[in-house]
Tab-separated table of C-alpha atoms in Angstrom:
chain	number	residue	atom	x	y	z
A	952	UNK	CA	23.907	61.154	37.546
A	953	UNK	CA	21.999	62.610	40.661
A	954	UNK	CA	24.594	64.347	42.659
A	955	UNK	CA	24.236	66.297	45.551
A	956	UNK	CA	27.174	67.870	47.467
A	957	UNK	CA	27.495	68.791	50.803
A	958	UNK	CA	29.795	71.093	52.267
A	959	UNK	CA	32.070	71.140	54.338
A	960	UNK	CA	31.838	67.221	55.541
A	961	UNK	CA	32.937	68.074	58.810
A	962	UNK	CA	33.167	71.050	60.944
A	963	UNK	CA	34.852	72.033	64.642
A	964	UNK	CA	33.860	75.391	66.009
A	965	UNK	CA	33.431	77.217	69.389
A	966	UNK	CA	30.204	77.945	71.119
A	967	UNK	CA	28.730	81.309	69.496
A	968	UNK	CA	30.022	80.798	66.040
A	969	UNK	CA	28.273	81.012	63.024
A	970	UNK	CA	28.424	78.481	60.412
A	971	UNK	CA	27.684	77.461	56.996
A	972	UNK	CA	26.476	74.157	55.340
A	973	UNK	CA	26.595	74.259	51.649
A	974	UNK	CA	24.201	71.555	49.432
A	975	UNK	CA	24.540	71.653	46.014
A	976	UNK	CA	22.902	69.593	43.492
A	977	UNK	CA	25.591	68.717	40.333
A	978	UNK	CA	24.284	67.502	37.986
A	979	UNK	CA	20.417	68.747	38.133
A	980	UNK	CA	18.179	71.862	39.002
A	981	UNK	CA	16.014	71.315	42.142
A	982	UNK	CA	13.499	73.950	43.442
A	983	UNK	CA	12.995	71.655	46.422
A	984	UNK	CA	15.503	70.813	48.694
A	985	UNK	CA	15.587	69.227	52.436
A	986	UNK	CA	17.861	69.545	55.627
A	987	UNK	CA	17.700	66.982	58.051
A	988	UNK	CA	19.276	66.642	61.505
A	989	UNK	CA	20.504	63.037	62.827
A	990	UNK	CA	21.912	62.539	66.232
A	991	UNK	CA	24.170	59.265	66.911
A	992	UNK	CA	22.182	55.793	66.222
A	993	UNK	CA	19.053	58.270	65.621
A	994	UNK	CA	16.723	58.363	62.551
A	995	UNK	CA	16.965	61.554	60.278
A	996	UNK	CA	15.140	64.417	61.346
A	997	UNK	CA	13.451	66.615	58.531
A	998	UNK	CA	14.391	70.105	59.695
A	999	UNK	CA	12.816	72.445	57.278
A	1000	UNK	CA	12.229	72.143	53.447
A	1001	UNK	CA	13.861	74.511	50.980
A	1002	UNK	CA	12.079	76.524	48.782
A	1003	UNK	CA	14.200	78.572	45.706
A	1004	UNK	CA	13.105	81.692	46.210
A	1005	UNK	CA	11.146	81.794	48.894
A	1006	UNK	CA	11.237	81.734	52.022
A	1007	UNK	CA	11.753	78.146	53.789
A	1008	UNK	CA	8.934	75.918	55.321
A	1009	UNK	CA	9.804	74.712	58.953
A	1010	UNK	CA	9.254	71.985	60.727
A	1011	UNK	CA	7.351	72.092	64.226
A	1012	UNK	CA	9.587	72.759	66.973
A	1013	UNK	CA	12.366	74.385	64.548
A	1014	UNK	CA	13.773	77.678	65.101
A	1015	UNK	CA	13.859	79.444	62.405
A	1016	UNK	CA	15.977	82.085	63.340
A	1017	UNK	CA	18.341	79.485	64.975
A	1018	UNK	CA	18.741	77.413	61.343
A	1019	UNK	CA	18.503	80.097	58.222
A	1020	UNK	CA	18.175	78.212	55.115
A	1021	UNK	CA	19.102	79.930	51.492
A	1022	UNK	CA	17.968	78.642	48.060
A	1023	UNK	CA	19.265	81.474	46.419
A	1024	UNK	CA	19.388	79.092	42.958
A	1025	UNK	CA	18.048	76.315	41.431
A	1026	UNK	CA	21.328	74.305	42.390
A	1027	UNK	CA	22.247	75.294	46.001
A	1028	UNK	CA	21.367	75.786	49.485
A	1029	UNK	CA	22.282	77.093	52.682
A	1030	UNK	CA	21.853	76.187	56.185
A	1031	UNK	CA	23.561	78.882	58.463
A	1032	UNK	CA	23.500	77.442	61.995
A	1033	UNK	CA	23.616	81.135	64.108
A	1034	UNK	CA	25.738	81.246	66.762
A	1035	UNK	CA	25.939	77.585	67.560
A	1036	UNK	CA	26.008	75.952	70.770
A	1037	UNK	CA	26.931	72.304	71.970
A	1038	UNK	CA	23.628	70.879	71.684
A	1039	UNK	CA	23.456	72.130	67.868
A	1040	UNK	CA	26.279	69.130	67.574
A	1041	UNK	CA	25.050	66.662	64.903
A	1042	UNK	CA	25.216	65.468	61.567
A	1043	UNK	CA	23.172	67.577	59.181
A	1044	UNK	CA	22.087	66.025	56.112
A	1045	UNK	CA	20.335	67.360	52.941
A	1046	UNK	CA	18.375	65.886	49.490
A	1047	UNK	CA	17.053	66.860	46.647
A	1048	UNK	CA	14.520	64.964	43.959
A	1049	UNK	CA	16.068	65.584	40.214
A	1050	UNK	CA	12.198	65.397	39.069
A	1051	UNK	CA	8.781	63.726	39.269
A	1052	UNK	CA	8.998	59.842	39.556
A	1053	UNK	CA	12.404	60.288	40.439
A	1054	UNK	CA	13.838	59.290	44.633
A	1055	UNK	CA	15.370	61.412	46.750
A	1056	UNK	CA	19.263	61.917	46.234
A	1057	UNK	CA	21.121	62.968	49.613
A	1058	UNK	CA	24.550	64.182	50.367
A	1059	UNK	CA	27.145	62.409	52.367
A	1060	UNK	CA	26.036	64.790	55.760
A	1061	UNK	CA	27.643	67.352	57.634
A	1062	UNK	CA	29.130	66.304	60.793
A	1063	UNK	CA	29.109	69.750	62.974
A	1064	UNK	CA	30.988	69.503	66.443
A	1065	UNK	CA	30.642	72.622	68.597
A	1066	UNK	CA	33.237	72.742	71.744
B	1435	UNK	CA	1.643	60.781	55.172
B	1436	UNK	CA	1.542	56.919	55.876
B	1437	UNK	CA	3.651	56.088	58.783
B	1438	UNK	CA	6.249	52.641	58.279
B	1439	UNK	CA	6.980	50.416	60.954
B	1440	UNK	CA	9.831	47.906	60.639
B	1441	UNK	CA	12.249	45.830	62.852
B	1442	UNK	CA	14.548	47.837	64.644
B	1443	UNK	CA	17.249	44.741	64.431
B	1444	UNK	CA	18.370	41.952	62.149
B	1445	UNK	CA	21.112	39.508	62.654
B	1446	UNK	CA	22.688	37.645	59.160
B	1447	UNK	CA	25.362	35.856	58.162
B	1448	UNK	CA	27.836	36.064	55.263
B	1449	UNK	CA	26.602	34.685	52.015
B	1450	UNK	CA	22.206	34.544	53.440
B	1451	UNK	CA	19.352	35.985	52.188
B	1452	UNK	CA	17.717	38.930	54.095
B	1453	UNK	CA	14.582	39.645	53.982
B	1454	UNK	CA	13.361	42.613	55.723
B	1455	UNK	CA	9.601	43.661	55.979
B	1456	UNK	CA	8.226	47.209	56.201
B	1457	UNK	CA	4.176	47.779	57.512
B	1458	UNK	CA	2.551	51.054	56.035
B	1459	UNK	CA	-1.146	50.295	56.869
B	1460	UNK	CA	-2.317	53.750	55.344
B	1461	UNK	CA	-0.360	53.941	52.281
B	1462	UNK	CA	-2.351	56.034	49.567
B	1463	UNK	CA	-3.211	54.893	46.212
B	1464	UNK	CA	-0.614	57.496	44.674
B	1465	UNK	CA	2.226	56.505	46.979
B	1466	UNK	CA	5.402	54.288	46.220
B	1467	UNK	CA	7.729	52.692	48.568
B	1468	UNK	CA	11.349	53.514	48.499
B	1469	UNK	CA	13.950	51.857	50.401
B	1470	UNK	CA	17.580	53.361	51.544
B	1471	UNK	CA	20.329	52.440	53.328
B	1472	UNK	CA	21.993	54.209	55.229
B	1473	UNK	CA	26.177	53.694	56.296
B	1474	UNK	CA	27.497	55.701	59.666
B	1475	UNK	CA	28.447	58.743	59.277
B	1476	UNK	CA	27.115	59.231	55.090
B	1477	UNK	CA	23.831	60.520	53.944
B	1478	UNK	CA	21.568	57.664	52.796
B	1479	UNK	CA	21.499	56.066	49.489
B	1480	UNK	CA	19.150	55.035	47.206
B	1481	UNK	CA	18.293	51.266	47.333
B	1482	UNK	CA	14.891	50.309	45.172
B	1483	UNK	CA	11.619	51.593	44.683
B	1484	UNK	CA	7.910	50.028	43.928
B	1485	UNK	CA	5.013	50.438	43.685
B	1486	UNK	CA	3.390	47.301	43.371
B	1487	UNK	CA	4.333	43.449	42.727
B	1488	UNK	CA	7.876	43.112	42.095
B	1489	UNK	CA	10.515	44.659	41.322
B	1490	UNK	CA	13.860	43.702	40.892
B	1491	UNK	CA	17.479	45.543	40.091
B	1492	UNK	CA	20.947	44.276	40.401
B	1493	UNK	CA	21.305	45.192	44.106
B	1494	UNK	CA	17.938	44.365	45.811
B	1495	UNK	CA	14.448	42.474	45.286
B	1496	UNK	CA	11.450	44.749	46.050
B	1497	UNK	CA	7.977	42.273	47.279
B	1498	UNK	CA	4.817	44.509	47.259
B	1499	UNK	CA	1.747	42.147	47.876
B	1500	UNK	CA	-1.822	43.241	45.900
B	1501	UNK	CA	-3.086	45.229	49.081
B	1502	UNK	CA	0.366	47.349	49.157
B	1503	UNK	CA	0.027	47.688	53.405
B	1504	UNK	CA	3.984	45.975	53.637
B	1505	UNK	CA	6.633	45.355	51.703
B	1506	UNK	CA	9.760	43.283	51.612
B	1507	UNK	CA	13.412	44.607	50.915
B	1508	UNK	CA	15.194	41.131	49.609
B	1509	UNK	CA	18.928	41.304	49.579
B	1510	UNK	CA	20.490	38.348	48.155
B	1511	UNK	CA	24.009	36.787	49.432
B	1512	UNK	CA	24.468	39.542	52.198
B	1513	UNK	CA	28.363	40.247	52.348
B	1514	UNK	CA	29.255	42.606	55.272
B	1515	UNK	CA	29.787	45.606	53.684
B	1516	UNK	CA	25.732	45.038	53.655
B	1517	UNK	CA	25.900	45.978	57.174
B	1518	UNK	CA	23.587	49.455	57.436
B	1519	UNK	CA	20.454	51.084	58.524
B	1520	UNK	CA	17.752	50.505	56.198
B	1521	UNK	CA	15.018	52.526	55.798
B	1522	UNK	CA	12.003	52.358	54.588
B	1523	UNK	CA	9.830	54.957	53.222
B	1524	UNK	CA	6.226	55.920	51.465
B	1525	UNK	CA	5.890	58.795	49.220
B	1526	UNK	CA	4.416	60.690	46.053
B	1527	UNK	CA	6.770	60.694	43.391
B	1528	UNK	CA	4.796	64.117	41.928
B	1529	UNK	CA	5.184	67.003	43.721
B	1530	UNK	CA	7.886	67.400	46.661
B	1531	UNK	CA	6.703	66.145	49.062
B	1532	UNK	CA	9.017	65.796	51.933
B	1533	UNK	CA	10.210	62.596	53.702
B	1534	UNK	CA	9.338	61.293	57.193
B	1535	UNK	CA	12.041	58.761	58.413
B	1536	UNK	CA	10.846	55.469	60.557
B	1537	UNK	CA	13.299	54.391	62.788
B	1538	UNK	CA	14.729	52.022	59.975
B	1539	UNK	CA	16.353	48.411	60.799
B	1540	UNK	CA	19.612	48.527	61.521
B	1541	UNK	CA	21.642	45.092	59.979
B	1542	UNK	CA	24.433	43.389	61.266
B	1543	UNK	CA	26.377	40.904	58.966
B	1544	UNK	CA	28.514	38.868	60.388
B	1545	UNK	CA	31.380	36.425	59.375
């Protein structure tokens, strides 16, 4: 039990695209969820936390407008990175926590390659 | 939130014991440790969590001494697929709060 879905898994696009990133938890509700950003032989990043609901809580140096995050329900949310340029290349990455006393569950990651 | 220092490297070999030790000098009384690995290219994974003594499941030993400022990530018989980043982390298992990642300690199993 404790799934969580990203996707797609991998994504190509040209410089001033829009695109989607889809994290879905499968088997659980979660209010919470997090988006992370990890560059090559980097540590994870938190990005912003996900609130369902309301509005999302960013992380210092984070554009908001840039990343727009969506917990429309208790099972999914959206990070839209807005037209996307090379240096938004990375592997994004998001979890969820099924309940109190219970770990973190992450997705397999996004890998998002802007030419 | 208490900040974790580890290793940033191990070497091992095929069939060892690892042992890998995690500082967290300012861990609260409420926090746990949690340990992940990591595999390029995935999302981490859930390895073991504590919260004081021992704890053991059928993938990992957990060592949390009485003071609870380190802890040791025991992997018995390392096989290479064991090669990852491993990360450990201190949190509140109420509430959401969110996770800060260390650098982690990246393992390299070898023949």
């Amino acid at each position: 039990g404790a799934v969580v879905s990203q996707h797609p898994s991998w994504v190509i696009c040209k410089s001033g695209t829009s695109v989607k990133i889809e994290c879905r938890s499968l088997d659980f509700q979660a209010t919470t969820m997090f988006w992370y950003r990890q560059f090559p032989k980097q540590s994870l990043m938190l990005m912003a936390t996900s609130n369902e609901g309301s509005k999302a809580t960013y992380e210092q140096g984070v554009e908001k407008d840039k990343f727009l995050i969506n917990h429309a329900s208790l099972t999914l949310s959206t990070l839209t990175v807005t037209s996307a340029h090379p240096e938004d290349s990375s592997f994004y990455i998001c979890s969820a926590r099924p309940g109190e006393y219970q770990p973190q569950h992450f997705g397999d990651g996004t890998r998002l390659s802007i030419l | 939130l208490a900040k974790t220092t580890q290793p940033i490297s191990m070497d091992s070999y095929e069939g060892q014991e690892v042992n890998i030790t995690c500082s967290h000098n300012n861990i609260a009384t409420n926090d746990y440790i949690t340990w992940y690995q990591q595999f390029p290219s995935q999302g981490p994974r859930f390895i073991i969590q504590g919260y004081k003594t021992k704890v053991t499941n059928e993938v990992a030993s957990l060592f949390i001494p009485a003071d609870r400022k380190s802890s040791t990530l025991s992997l018995p018989r390392v096989s290479l697929s064991d090669t990852a980043v491993y990360y450990c982390l201190v949190e509140k298992n109420t509430g959401f709060q969110k996770l800060v990642f260390g650098t982690g300690t990246r393992l390299l199993v070898s023949p």
